[in-house]
Amino acid sequence: MGDRANDPDEGVELLWRQRRGQGHGLDVERIVAAAIEVADAEGLPGLSMRKVAERLGFTTMSLYRHVPGRERLVDLMRDAVLARLPAPPGQGSWRERLEAHARLDWELRRRHLWLAEARGTRRLPGPGAVAHYEGVLAILAETGLAPSEVVAAADLLGGFIDAEALTLVEAARAEDDSGLTHEEWWSGRDSLYDRLGAYPTITALWEAGGWDHPEDRFAFGLARILDGIELLITRKRDETRDDSCRMCGRPLDQPASGRRRTYCSRACRQRAYRRGRSG
């Protein structure tokens, strides 16, 4: 059981094999569905093979015949949930499609808070996770960014969505542990607010209503990330134009140092000069 759980090939095969449900018997699909229900109700820390088995009405050992351990089960859960993510609209600009994809991803994480915790640099991806990643990369690959920039932009966006989802996880866990809502907990800290008057910037923002109507954190952060990607794309396009002859459009071989070339030849320079004089 332990050797199977640590075998990387076993994990890949488990995630990528084609499976079909077997009716009322125990199979991987039923185990994964029950595990998702447990994680949705109790969070990832509350997930165990025993609880999944109890929900299904089987013994814990019977689960191990299908799934070698909890970590592999989490991989399967993550992939099953990501496979449900609908494709973003096929029409529109790269920004519109990427924003739509990000918002679908965000709504998925709000429904399954544990999903943000089920990530990591060594989390095995299955077909659902790979298709999800492929969708983001495909949108960004059309923008003219360098391959490494496409990957970096996709990872930046994914990291932001997960980070925002983790704040929801932390808030839900704190409410469960304390029995108080976020607002109730902070409203009982009057002695702290008495001390904040010594901080002029905080006081000025408070008096100006800076906290009266808080921004939608996700919408604000997503817009700023998309702004940054858009700025990078614009710069790349400007650089491409700068490396073309202003007269004929042919690519220019720029010197390693010194003044950048504007025209590919003396003839193009003279044509541009004549056009300017005649205009």
XYZ file of N, CA and C in Angstrom:
837
model
N 0.844 -1.212 0.000
C 0.000 0.000 0.000
C 0.871 1.251 0.000
N 1.898 1.269 0.884
C 2.782 2.420 0.942
C 3.614 2.577 -0.304
N 4.113 1.411 -0.877
C 4.914 1.463 -2.092
C 4.094 1.992 -3.254
N 2.845 1.570 -3.349
C 1.977 2.058 -4.424
C 1.757 3.562 -4.311
N 1.580 4.060 -3.096
C 1.307 5.481 -2.891
C 2.491 6.336 -3.286
N 3.711 5.777 -3.203
C 4.911 6.551 -3.504
C 5.435 6.311 -4.907
N 4.772 5.481 -5.680
C 5.222 5.162 -7.034
C 4.692 6.225 -7.996
N 5.578 7.042 -8.608
C 5.096 8.115 -9.489
C 4.360 7.586 -10.708
N 4.818 6.473 -11.273
C 4.141 5.921 -12.442
C 2.749 5.429 -12.092
N 2.618 4.855 -10.888
C 1.306 4.409 -10.427
C 0.339 5.590 -10.357
N 0.846 6.743 -9.856
C 0.003 7.932 -9.753
C -0.422 8.458 -11.101
N 0.498 8.478 -12.055
C 0.176 8.959 -13.398
C -0.858 8.049 -14.050
N -0.640 6.744 -13.956
C -1.579 5.801 -14.558
C -2.963 5.928 -13.939
N -3.007 6.119 -12.623
C -4.278 6.248 -11.928
C -5.055 7.465 -12.416
N -4.340 8.558 -12.638
C -4.983 9.791 -13.073
C -5.417 9.753 -14.529
N -4.628 9.108 -15.379
C -4.850 9.213 -16.811
C -5.592 8.029 -17.432
N -5.786 6.970 -16.684
C -6.496 5.836 -17.282
C -7.964 6.191 -17.502
N -8.549 5.621 -18.524
C -9.978 5.823 -18.776
C -10.763 4.895 -17.870
N -11.731 5.486 -17.162
C -12.487 4.690 -16.192
C -13.984 4.818 -16.461
N -14.672 3.772 -16.125
C -16.133 3.779 -16.222
C -16.704 3.267 -14.908
N -17.770 3.906 -14.474
C -18.406 3.493 -13.234
C -18.927 2.065 -13.326
N -19.017 1.399 -12.194
C -19.437 0.005 -12.166
C -20.742 -0.168 -11.376
N -21.657 0.751 -11.563
C -22.952 0.628 -10.906
C -22.863 0.887 -9.412
N -23.398 -0.022 -8.636
C -23.469 0.169 -7.195
C -22.226 -0.328 -6.471
N -21.305 -0.949 -7.167
C -20.084 -1.412 -6.527
C -19.131 -0.262 -6.261
N -18.050 -0.575 -5.587
C -17.063 0.446 -5.272
C -16.116 0.625 -6.442
N -15.916 1.866 -6.877
C -14.962 2.167 -7.939
C -14.345 3.536 -7.670
N -13.366 3.893 -8.491
C -12.634 5.137 -8.270
C -13.553 6.342 -8.350
N -14.482 6.339 -9.297
C -15.371 7.489 -9.458
C -16.214 7.724 -8.208
N -16.741 6.683 -7.631
C -17.555 6.836 -6.423
C -16.694 7.302 -5.247
N -15.496 6.772 -5.159
C -14.600 7.179 -4.074
C -14.266 8.655 -4.191
N -13.945 9.104 -5.409
C -13.576 10.508 -5.627
C -14.771 11.420 -5.344
N -15.942 11.042 -5.803
C -17.139 11.860 -5.565
C -17.417 11.995 -4.070
N -17.286 10.907 -3.333
C -17.509 10.959 -1.889
C -16.443 11.795 -1.198
N -15.201 11.689 -1.658
C -14.114 12.465 -1.064
C -14.323 13.959 -1.285
N -14.830 14.334 -2.449
C -15.122 15.739 -2.722
C -16.207 16.244 -1.776
N -17.206 15.429 -1.520
C -18.266 15.816 -0.582
C -17.704 16.027 0.821
N -16.795 15.149 1.248
C -16.183 15.298 2.566
C -15.362 16.578 2.626
N -14.547 16.832 1.607
C -13.695 18.022 1.596
C -14.521 19.300 1.507
N -15.609 19.284 0.750
C -16.470 20.457 0.669
C -17.069 20.784 2.034
N -17.388 19.741 2.803
C -18.035 19.941 4.100
C -17.046 20.239 5.215
N -15.870 19.612 5.189
C -14.941 19.692 6.317
C -13.577 20.283 5.969
N -13.357 20.618 4.704
C -12.060 21.137 4.309
C -11.066 20.014 4.082
N -9.942 20.348 3.479
C -8.939 19.337 3.184
C -8.353 18.697 4.444
N -8.124 19.471 5.530
C -7.611 18.822 6.748
C -8.571 17.775 7.319
N -9.856 17.896 7.036
C -10.836 16.951 7.554
C -11.013 15.719 6.691
N -10.288 15.654 5.570
C -10.418 14.523 4.657
C -9.555 13.356 5.125
N -10.140 12.179 5.170
C -9.385 10.959 5.482
C -10.006 9.801 4.725
N -9.224 8.783 4.519
C -9.737 7.591 3.852
C -10.867 6.974 4.674
N -10.743 7.046 5.996
C -11.771 6.469 6.869
C -13.113 7.170 6.668
N -13.102 8.521 6.621
C -14.352 9.260 6.465
C -14.988 8.998 5.110
N -14.159 8.873 4.089
C -14.696 8.572 2.760
C -15.334 7.188 2.760
N -14.649 6.229 3.386
C -15.183 4.863 3.453
C -16.509 4.832 4.207
N -16.591 5.570 5.308
C -17.828 5.603 6.083
C -18.968 6.204 5.263
N -18.664 7.229 4.495
C -19.708 7.857 3.674
C -20.233 6.888 2.627
N -19.366 6.011 2.140
C -19.753 5.057 1.105
C -20.316 3.758 1.677
N -20.098 3.551 2.976
C -20.575 2.319 3.576
C -19.669 1.131 3.338
N -18.372 1.396 3.154
C -17.397 0.331 2.961
C -16.318 0.438 4.028
N -15.466 -0.575 4.101
C -14.342 -0.516 5.025
C -13.235 0.337 4.427
N -12.393 0.876 5.294
C -11.279 1.699 4.818
C -10.351 0.898 3.916
N -10.074 -0.330 4.286
C -9.160 -1.158 3.499
C -9.684 -1.401 2.100
N -10.997 -1.433 1.928
C -11.543 -1.670 0.591
C -11.231 -0.515 -0.352
N -11.059 0.697 0.200
C -10.725 1.845 -0.640
C -9.326 1.710 -1.218
N -8.425 1.124 -0.432
C -7.035 1.014 -0.869
C -6.860 0.071 -2.058
N -7.852 -0.736 -2.350
C -7.770 -1.583 -3.542
C -7.922 -0.755 -4.815
N -8.480 0.443 -4.668
C -8.724 1.306 -5.826
C -7.830 2.548 -5.833
N -7.558 3.091 -4.657
C -6.729 4.300 -4.519
C -5.672 4.014 -3.462
N -4.378 4.169 -3.783
C -3.319 3.737 -2.863
C -3.146 4.578 -1.613
N -3.749 5.768 -1.544
C -3.567 6.586 -0.356
C -4.223 7.939 -0.493
N -4.170 8.720 0.584
C -4.849 10.005 0.643
C -4.299 10.984 -0.384
N -2.973 11.044 -0.564
C -2.397 12.012 -1.492
C -2.828 11.736 -2.920
N -2.861 10.466 -3.293
C -3.342 10.135 -4.630
C -4.830 10.473 -4.766
N -5.562 10.294 -3.692
C -6.982 10.633 -3.709
C -7.174 12.128 -3.928
N -6.366 12.949 -3.273
C -6.457 14.399 -3.465
C -6.140 14.763 -4.914
N -5.140 14.112 -5.521
C -4.842 14.343 -6.934
C -6.062 14.052 -7.801
N -6.716 12.937 -7.523
C -7.902 12.553 -8.293
C -9.045 13.541 -8.088
N -9.232 13.996 -6.847
C -10.277 14.973 -6.546
C -10.033 16.266 -7.300
N -8.808 16.744 -7.222
C -8.448 18.004 -7.884
C -8.709 17.912 -9.384
N -8.305 16.792 -9.974
C -8.472 16.650 -11.411
C -9.939 16.551 -11.793
N -10.726 15.845 -10.974
C -12.149 15.701 -11.272
C -12.856 17.049 -11.222
N -12.510 17.884 -10.255
C -13.147 19.189 -10.123
C -12.716 20.110 -11.261
N -11.421 20.120 -11.596
C -10.938 20.980 -12.681
C -11.517 20.559 -14.032
N -11.820 19.279 -14.180
C -12.414 18.807 -15.434
C -13.815 19.372 -15.641
N -14.450 19.834 -14.560
C -15.797 20.404 -14.660
C -15.774 21.863 -15.116
N -14.608 22.469 -15.146
C -14.513 23.889 -15.489
C -14.913 24.095 -16.942
N -15.946 24.886 -17.217
C -16.345 25.095 -18.612
C -15.301 25.904 -19.369
N -15.273 25.694 -20.657
C -14.331 26.434 -21.494
C -14.764 27.896 -21.576
N -13.789 28.830 -21.615
C -14.140 30.248 -21.763
C -14.676 30.522 -23.155
N -15.314 31.669 -23.363
C -15.837 31.990 -24.697
C -14.743 31.951 -25.745
N -15.082 31.455 -26.924
C -14.090 31.373 -27.994
C -13.901 32.686 -28.732
N -14.816 33.630 -28.544
C -14.744 34.911 -29.223
C -14.279 35.995 -28.264
N -13.756 37.073 -28.824
C -13.323 38.206 -28.022
C -11.808 38.344 -28.015
N -11.344 39.427 -27.401
C -9.909 39.681 -27.314
C -9.275 38.703 -26.333
N -7.947 38.639 -26.344
C -7.253 37.750 -25.406
C -7.602 38.138 -23.964
N -7.732 39.456 -23.714
C -8.017 39.903 -22.353
C -9.413 39.479 -21.917
N -10.392 39.624 -22.789
C -11.756 39.227 -22.448
C -11.833 37.727 -22.173
N -11.156 36.942 -23.007
C -11.203 35.489 -22.820
C -10.441 35.059 -21.573
N -9.301 35.706 -21.307
C -8.530 35.340 -20.123
C -9.271 35.742 -18.850
N -9.925 36.887 -18.877
C -10.710 37.307 -17.715
C -11.870 36.345 -17.477
N -12.548 35.935 -18.547
C -13.650 34.983 -18.409
C -13.146 33.665 -17.829
N -12.002 33.211 -18.290
C -11.410 31.970 -17.787
C -11.086 32.107 -16.303
N -10.501 33.241 -15.914
C -10.127 33.463 -14.519
C -11.357 33.515 -13.619
N -12.428 34.133 -14.072
C -13.642 34.230 -13.260
C -14.319 32.870 -13.107
N -14.286 32.046 -14.153
C -14.805 30.689 -14.028
C -13.982 29.899 -13.018
N -12.670 30.073 -13.085
C -11.763 29.416 -12.149
C -12.043 29.865 -10.715
N -12.280 31.142 -10.536
C -12.556 31.703 -9.214
C -13.866 31.146 -8.641
N -14.888 31.079 -9.452
C -16.160 30.536 -8.989
C -16.029 29.065 -8.615
N -15.211 28.331 -9.350
C -14.969 26.924 -9.024
C -14.308 26.800 -7.660
N -13.356 27.667 -7.373
C -12.667 27.631 -6.083
C -13.561 28.107 -4.936
N -14.496 28.951 -5.209
C -15.451 29.355 -4.173
C -16.390 28.211 -3.821
N -16.693 27.369 -4.803
C -17.548 26.211 -4.531
C -16.781 25.096 -3.825
N -15.482 25.005 -4.120
C -14.638 23.960 -3.538
C -13.413 24.642 -2.908
N -13.588 25.160 -1.705
C -12.531 25.948 -1.068
C -11.233 25.160 -0.913
N -11.324 23.861 -0.725
C -10.141 23.029 -0.508
C -9.239 22.972 -1.740
N -9.763 23.346 -2.896
C -8.990 23.243 -4.138
C -7.722 24.083 -4.081
N -7.797 25.241 -3.424
C -6.615 26.102 -3.324
C -5.524 25.467 -2.474
N -5.906 24.581 -1.553
C -4.931 23.904 -0.708
C -4.337 22.674 -1.393
N -5.016 22.189 -2.430
C -4.581 20.976 -3.122
C -3.696 21.340 -4.305
N -2.680 22.138 -4.047
C -1.759 22.532 -5.114
C -0.342 22.430 -4.586
N 0.607 22.565 -5.478
C 2.004 22.472 -5.086
C 2.854 22.131 -6.299
N 4.148 22.318 -6.171
C 5.039 22.094 -7.309
C 5.205 20.617 -7.631
N 4.774 19.725 -6.738
C 4.891 18.288 -6.992
C 3.535 17.587 -6.963
N 2.503 18.325 -7.283
C 1.163 17.745 -7.360
C 0.969 17.199 -8.773
N 0.739 15.891 -8.901
C 0.609 15.276 -10.220
C -0.636 15.787 -10.937
N -0.510 16.228 -12.190
C -1.686 16.672 -12.933
C -2.297 15.522 -13.736
N -3.602 15.537 -13.842
C -4.312 14.605 -14.696
C -4.867 15.334 -15.902
N -5.694 14.690 -16.700
C -6.208 15.326 -17.922
C -7.035 16.576 -17.653
N -7.775 16.611 -16.549
C -8.560 17.793 -16.231
C -7.684 18.988 -15.934
N -6.641 18.784 -15.111
C -5.731 19.872 -14.759
C -4.931 20.335 -15.970
N -4.495 19.392 -16.799
C -3.700 19.759 -17.982
C -4.558 20.532 -18.984
N -5.796 20.110 -19.183
C -6.686 20.835 -20.101
C -6.946 22.248 -19.596
N -7.081 22.387 -18.279
C -7.272 23.706 -17.660
C -6.061 24.599 -17.939
N -4.873 24.067 -17.729
C -3.634 24.819 -17.949
C -3.447 25.131 -19.429
N -3.765 24.177 -20.271
C -3.664 24.363 -21.716
C -4.546 25.527 -22.173
N -5.740 25.644 -21.598
C -6.644 26.723 -21.985
C -6.065 28.098 -21.708
N -5.431 28.257 -20.542
C -4.814 29.539 -20.193
C -3.633 29.823 -21.123
N -2.774 28.819 -21.319
C -1.591 29.005 -22.161
C -1.985 29.325 -23.603
N -3.044 28.684 -24.104
C -3.458 28.909 -25.488
C -3.878 30.357 -25.708
N -4.568 30.937 -24.729
C -4.981 32.341 -24.858
C -3.756 33.250 -24.877
N -2.830 33.022 -23.945
C -1.655 33.886 -23.841
C -0.676 33.685 -24.993
N -0.649 32.485 -25.575
C 0.291 32.203 -26.661
C -0.035 32.991 -27.924
N -1.273 33.494 -28.013
C -1.679 34.260 -29.197
C -1.261 35.724 -29.126
N -0.702 36.149 -28.007
C -0.462 37.578 -27.786
C 0.869 38.079 -28.317
N 1.756 37.172 -28.714
C 3.074 37.592 -29.153
C 4.110 37.612 -28.057
N 3.749 37.218 -26.849
C 4.729 37.129 -25.775
C 5.694 35.987 -26.050
N 6.890 36.097 -25.489
C 7.870 35.023 -25.603
C 7.364 33.797 -24.845
N 7.779 32.601 -25.240
C 7.306 31.390 -24.552
C 7.474 31.439 -23.038
N 8.618 31.911 -22.567
C 8.827 31.974 -21.119
C 7.893 32.980 -20.466
N 7.535 34.053 -21.188
C 6.606 35.051 -20.654
C 5.179 34.506 -20.614
N 4.822 33.692 -21.593
C 3.501 33.048 -21.591
C 3.344 32.186 -20.347
N 4.357 31.354 -20.078
C 4.311 30.466 -18.909
C 4.292 31.284 -17.621
N 5.129 32.325 -17.544
C 5.186 33.147 -16.334
C 3.868 33.867 -16.087
N 3.239 34.381 -17.140
C 1.960 35.085 -16.994
C 0.871 34.125 -16.536
N 0.846 32.914 -17.093
C -0.150 31.921 -16.685
C 0.037 31.530 -15.223
N 1.289 31.346 -14.817
C 1.556 30.966 -13.426
C 1.238 32.107 -12.466
N 1.500 33.346 -12.896
C 1.157 34.510 -12.069
C -0.345 34.576 -11.835
N -1.113 34.382 -12.883
C -2.565 34.439 -12.766
C -3.086 33.304 -11.883
N -2.580 32.096 -12.105
C -3.011 30.963 -11.299
C -2.661 31.139 -9.834
N -1.454 31.673 -9.561
C -1.049 31.909 -8.184
C -1.922 32.940 -7.492
N -2.320 33.966 -8.229
C -3.199 34.990 -7.660
C -4.558 34.401 -7.296
N -5.136 33.606 -8.191
C -6.450 33.018 -7.931
C -6.386 32.113 -6.708
N -5.347 31.299 -6.621
C -5.208 30.411 -5.464
C -4.989 31.201 -4.175
N -4.195 32.275 -4.247
C -3.938 33.083 -3.049
C -5.226 33.721 -2.535
N -6.042 34.231 -3.449
C -7.315 34.813 -3.045
C -8.255 33.754 -2.474
N -8.233 32.567 -3.077
C -9.069 31.485 -2.562
C -8.621 31.059 -1.170
N -7.323 31.105 -0.905
C -6.820 30.737 0.421
C -7.319 31.694 1.500
N -7.544 32.959 1.146
C -8.094 33.890 2.139
C -9.513 33.475 2.533
N -10.266 32.922 1.580
C -11.601 32.423 1.892
C -11.521 31.199 2.796
N -10.531 30.329 2.518
C -10.324 29.149 3.356
C -9.997 29.573 4.786
N -9.083 30.531 4.926
C -8.677 30.992 6.253
C -9.842 31.643 6.992
N -10.645 32.424 6.284
C -11.789 33.087 6.914
C -12.819 32.065 7.390
N -13.088 31.056 6.560
C -14.057 30.024 6.943
C -13.553 29.220 8.134
N -12.257 28.916 8.131
C -11.691 28.140 9.238
C -11.696 28.947 10.533
N -11.386 30.246 10.439
C -11.387 31.090 11.634
C -12.798 31.218 12.207
N -13.792 31.317 11.329
C -15.181 31.425 11.803
C -15.624 30.134 12.486
N -15.228 29.002 11.908
C -15.580 27.719 12.525
C -14.910 27.558 13.886
N -13.639 27.960 13.970
C -12.892 27.785 15.221
C -13.389 28.714 16.331
N -13.737 29.963 15.973
C -14.107 30.959 16.977
C -15.609 31.036 17.241
N -16.396 30.607 16.267
C -17.838 30.761 16.380
C -18.304 32.173 16.104
N -17.382 33.035 15.614
C -17.702 34.438 15.332
C -17.468 34.734 13.859
N -18.308 35.577 13.290
C -18.056 36.034 11.929
C -16.868 36.992 11.936
N -16.385 37.299 10.744
C -15.259 38.233 10.606
C -15.603 39.575 11.239
N -16.815 40.070 10.955
C -17.227 41.379 11.479
C -17.385 41.332 13.002
N -17.946 40.249 13.517
C -18.132 40.133 14.962
C -16.785 40.105 15.698
N -15.832 39.397 15.130
C -14.519 39.297 15.788
C -13.836 40.661 15.863
N -13.852 41.395 14.728
C -13.180 42.697 14.696
C -13.931 43.759 15.496
N -15.235 43.659 15.600
C -16.000 44.654 16.350
C -15.704 44.593 17.844
N -15.120 43.509 18.312
C -14.790 43.391 19.731
C -13.393 43.859 20.074
N -12.731 44.550 19.144
C -11.358 45.016 19.377
C -11.295 46.532 19.514
N -12.160 47.101 20.348
C -12.225 48.554 20.500
C -10.909 49.128 21.001
N -10.216 48.416 21.866
C -8.966 48.938 22.409
C -7.912 49.114 21.314
N -7.994 48.296 20.268
C -7.067 48.451 19.142
C -7.372 49.735 18.387
N -8.653 49.996 18.133
C -9.030 51.187 17.368
C -8.643 52.462 18.113
N -8.675 52.415 19.444
C -8.259 53.581 20.225
C -6.801 53.931 19.960
N -5.991 52.945 19.650
C -4.559 53.169 19.424
C -4.227 53.603 17.991
N -5.140 53.360 17.062
C -4.853 53.653 15.658
C -4.864 55.145 15.353
N -5.401 55.947 16.262
C -5.410 57.390 16.031
C -4.031 57.998 15.962
N -3.027 57.290 16.432
C -1.646 57.801 16.386
C -1.023 57.634 15.007
N -1.726 57.021 14.075
C -1.182 56.769 12.734
C -1.936 57.633 11.729
N -1.304 58.710 11.256
C -2.031 59.724 10.474
C -2.584 59.225 9.144
N -1.847 58.383 8.436
C -2.342 57.922 7.136
C -3.561 57.032 7.311
N -3.490 56.108 8.260
C -4.638 55.241 8.539
C -5.843 56.084 8.963
N -5.592 57.057 9.830
C -6.685 57.905 10.324
C -7.318 58.701 9.191
N -6.477 59.289 8.311
C -7.001 60.084 7.202
C -7.827 59.219 6.247
N -7.342 58.032 5.950
C -8.084 57.142 5.053
C -9.389 56.682 5.688
N -9.340 56.444 6.992
C -10.554 56.034 7.706
C -11.608 57.141 7.660
N -11.169 58.367 7.956
C -12.102 59.495 7.972
C -12.624 59.819 6.577
N -11.835 59.496 5.551
C -12.272 59.745 4.171
C -13.147 58.615 3.634
N -13.406 57.610 4.451
C -14.286 56.515 4.021
C -13.586 55.424 3.252
N -12.271 55.318 3.434
C -11.510 54.320 2.682
C -11.934 52.890 2.933
N -12.501 52.621 4.096
C -12.944 51.260 4.430
C -14.473 51.111 4.402
N -15.173 52.184 4.008
C -16.634 52.128 4.009
C -17.175 51.239 2.892
N -16.533 51.298 1.749
C -16.975 50.519 0.585
C -15.766 49.784 0.016
N -15.390 48.678 0.630
C -14.180 47.971 0.189
C -14.299 47.474 -1.241
N -13.182 47.539 -1.948
C -13.124 47.026 -3.315
C -13.339 45.515 -3.310
N -13.887 45.023 -4.390
C -13.917 43.584 -4.605
C -12.467 43.153 -4.828
N -11.890 42.491 -3.833
C -10.466 42.153 -3.891
C -10.106 41.368 -5.137
N -10.919 40.401 -5.464
C -10.591 39.569 -6.616
C -10.660 40.371 -7.903
N -11.746 41.129 -8.088
C -11.899 41.916 -9.312
C -10.781 42.942 -9.451
N -10.428 43.591 -8.334
C -9.370 44.598 -8.367
C -8.028 43.965 -8.733
N -7.682 42.868 -8.064
C -6.400 42.220 -8.334
C -6.326 41.645 -9.732
N -7.422 41.030 -10.198
C -7.436 40.469 -11.547
C -7.233 41.553 -12.590
N -7.909 42.690 -12.416
C -7.762 43.794 -13.372
C -6.331 44.297 -13.417
N -5.672 44.381 -12.251
C -4.303 44.889 -12.221
C -3.336 43.896 -12.896
N -3.564 42.612 -12.714
C -2.711 41.613 -13.372
C -2.907 41.672 -14.886
N -4.146 41.777 -15.315
C -4.407 41.877 -16.752
C -3.835 43.163 -17.326
N -3.894 44.261 -16.558
C -3.273 45.517 -16.994
C -1.779 45.311 -17.228
N -1.132 44.615 -16.280
C 0.304 44.384 -16.397
C 0.653 43.533 -17.599
N -0.124 42.478 -17.850
C 0.123 41.635 -19.015
C -0.096 42.428 -20.298
N -1.149 43.252 -20.299
C -1.441 44.065 -21.481
C -0.319 45.062 -21.756
N 0.224 45.659 -20.705
C 1.337 46.585 -20.872
C 2.548 45.875 -21.459
N 2.824 44.664 -20.977
C 3.950 43.898 -21.505
C 3.743 43.575 -22.977
N 2.523 43.178 -23.350
C 2.234 42.872 -24.751
C 2.427 44.106 -25.621
N 1.955 45.266 -25.134
C 2.107 46.511 -25.893
C 3.573 46.854 -26.093
N 4.366 46.690 -25.054
C 5.799 46.971 -25.162
C 6.465 46.041 -26.172
N 6.074 44.767 -26.136
C 6.665 43.814 -27.083
C 6.321 44.205 -28.517
N 5.091 44.653 -28.738
C 4.686 45.055 -30.085
C 5.426 46.311 -30.524
N 5.618 47.249 -29.582
C 6.371 48.460 -29.902
C 7.813 48.122 -30.264
N 8.408 47.174 -29.527
C 9.773 46.763 -29.817
C 9.867 46.130 -31.196
N 8.854 45.352 -31.550
C 8.841 44.719 -32.869
C 8.763 45.773 -33.961
N 7.922 46.793 -33.740
C 7.836 47.872 -34.733
C 9.143 48.639 -34.821
N 9.803 48.852 -33.693
C 11.056 49.588 -33.691
C 12.151 48.845 -34.435
N 12.018 47.533 -34.564
C 13.031 46.737 -35.247
C 12.706 46.532 -36.714
N 11.785 47.335 -37.251
C 11.443 47.280 -38.669
C 11.743 48.631 -39.315
N 12.109 48.584 -40.537
C 12.388 49.812 -41.287
C 11.116 50.650 -41.385
N 11.207 51.915 -41.049
C 10.033 52.781 -41.066
C 9.518 53.043 -42.473
N 10.336 52.759 -43.463
C 9.925 53.036 -44.832
C 9.357 51.802 -45.512
N 10.106 50.687 -45.466
C 9.669 49.492 -46.196
C 9.182 48.366 -45.286
N 9.447 48.473 -43.978
C 8.981 47.467 -43.040
C 9.870 46.250 -42.893
N 11.018 46.238 -43.585
C 11.916 45.085 -43.453
C 12.542 45.047 -42.067
N 12.831 43.828 -41.550
C 13.482 43.723 -40.238
C 14.842 44.411 -40.242
N 15.192 44.995 -39.113
C 16.475 45.681 -38.962
C 17.403 44.888 -38.052
N 18.656 44.829 -38.421
C 19.687 44.264 -37.555
C 20.237 45.402 -36.704
N 19.827 45.443 -35.442
C 20.237 46.527 -34.566
C 21.648 46.283 -34.019
N 22.455 47.339 -33.895
C 23.794 47.189 -33.315
C 23.709 46.827 -31.841
N 24.741 46.160 -31.345
C 24.778 45.761 -29.941
C 24.809 46.960 -29.015
N 25.363 48.067 -29.482
C 25.420 49.283 -28.677
C 25.331 50.486 -29.601
N 25.117 51.645 -29.011
C 25.038 52.865 -29.798
C 23.638 53.154 -30.293
N 23.555 54.039 -31.239
C 22.264 54.502 -31.733
C 21.552 53.417 -32.533
N 20.262 53.258 -32.299
C 19.476 52.258 -33.014
C 19.180 52.735 -34.429
N 19.131 51.783 -35.360
C 18.842 52.098 -36.753
C 17.347 52.305 -36.953
N 16.999 53.203 -37.865
C 15.607 53.489 -38.173
C 15.217 52.994 -39.560
N 16.199 52.982 -40.475
C 15.956 52.549 -41.862
C 16.936 51.447 -42.219
N 16.510 50.595 -43.139
C 17.341 49.446 -43.503
C 18.449 49.820 -44.473
N 18.312 50.942 -45.178
C 19.307 51.314 -46.191
C 19.297 52.820 -46.400
N 20.334 53.289 -47.078
C 20.386 54.715 -47.416
C 19.249 55.091 -48.351
N 18.877 54.177 -49.248
C 17.797 54.454 -50.198
C 16.483 54.713 -49.458
N 16.172 53.876 -48.423
C 14.945 54.080 -47.649
C 15.001 55.386 -46.866
N 16.182 55.717 -46.359
C 16.328 56.979 -45.639
C 16.049 58.156 -46.568
N 16.599 58.095 -47.800
C 16.398 59.186 -48.754
C 14.936 59.277 -49.193
N 14.297 58.106 -49.372
C 12.872 58.110 -49.741
C 12.040 58.756 -48.644
N 12.368 58.444 -47.413
C 11.631 59.032 -46.288
C 11.860 60.537 -46.234
N 13.088 60.947 -46.521
C 13.408 62.371 -46.492
C 12.631 63.114 -47.584
N 12.608 62.523 -48.794
C 11.899 63.160 -49.904
C 10.416 63.239 -49.618
N 9.880 62.157 -49.035
C 8.442 62.160 -48.705
C 8.133 63.239 -47.691
N 9.010 63.397 -46.710
C 8.800 64.429 -45.699
C 8.878 65.814 -46.300
N 9.806 66.037 -47.209
C 9.943 67.366 -47.811
C 8.747 67.685 -48.695
N 8.253 66.640 -49.437
C 7.150 66.889 -50.357
C 5.826 67.045 -49.596
N 5.751 66.412 -48.356
C 4.515 66.533 -47.573
C 4.420 67.877 -46.938
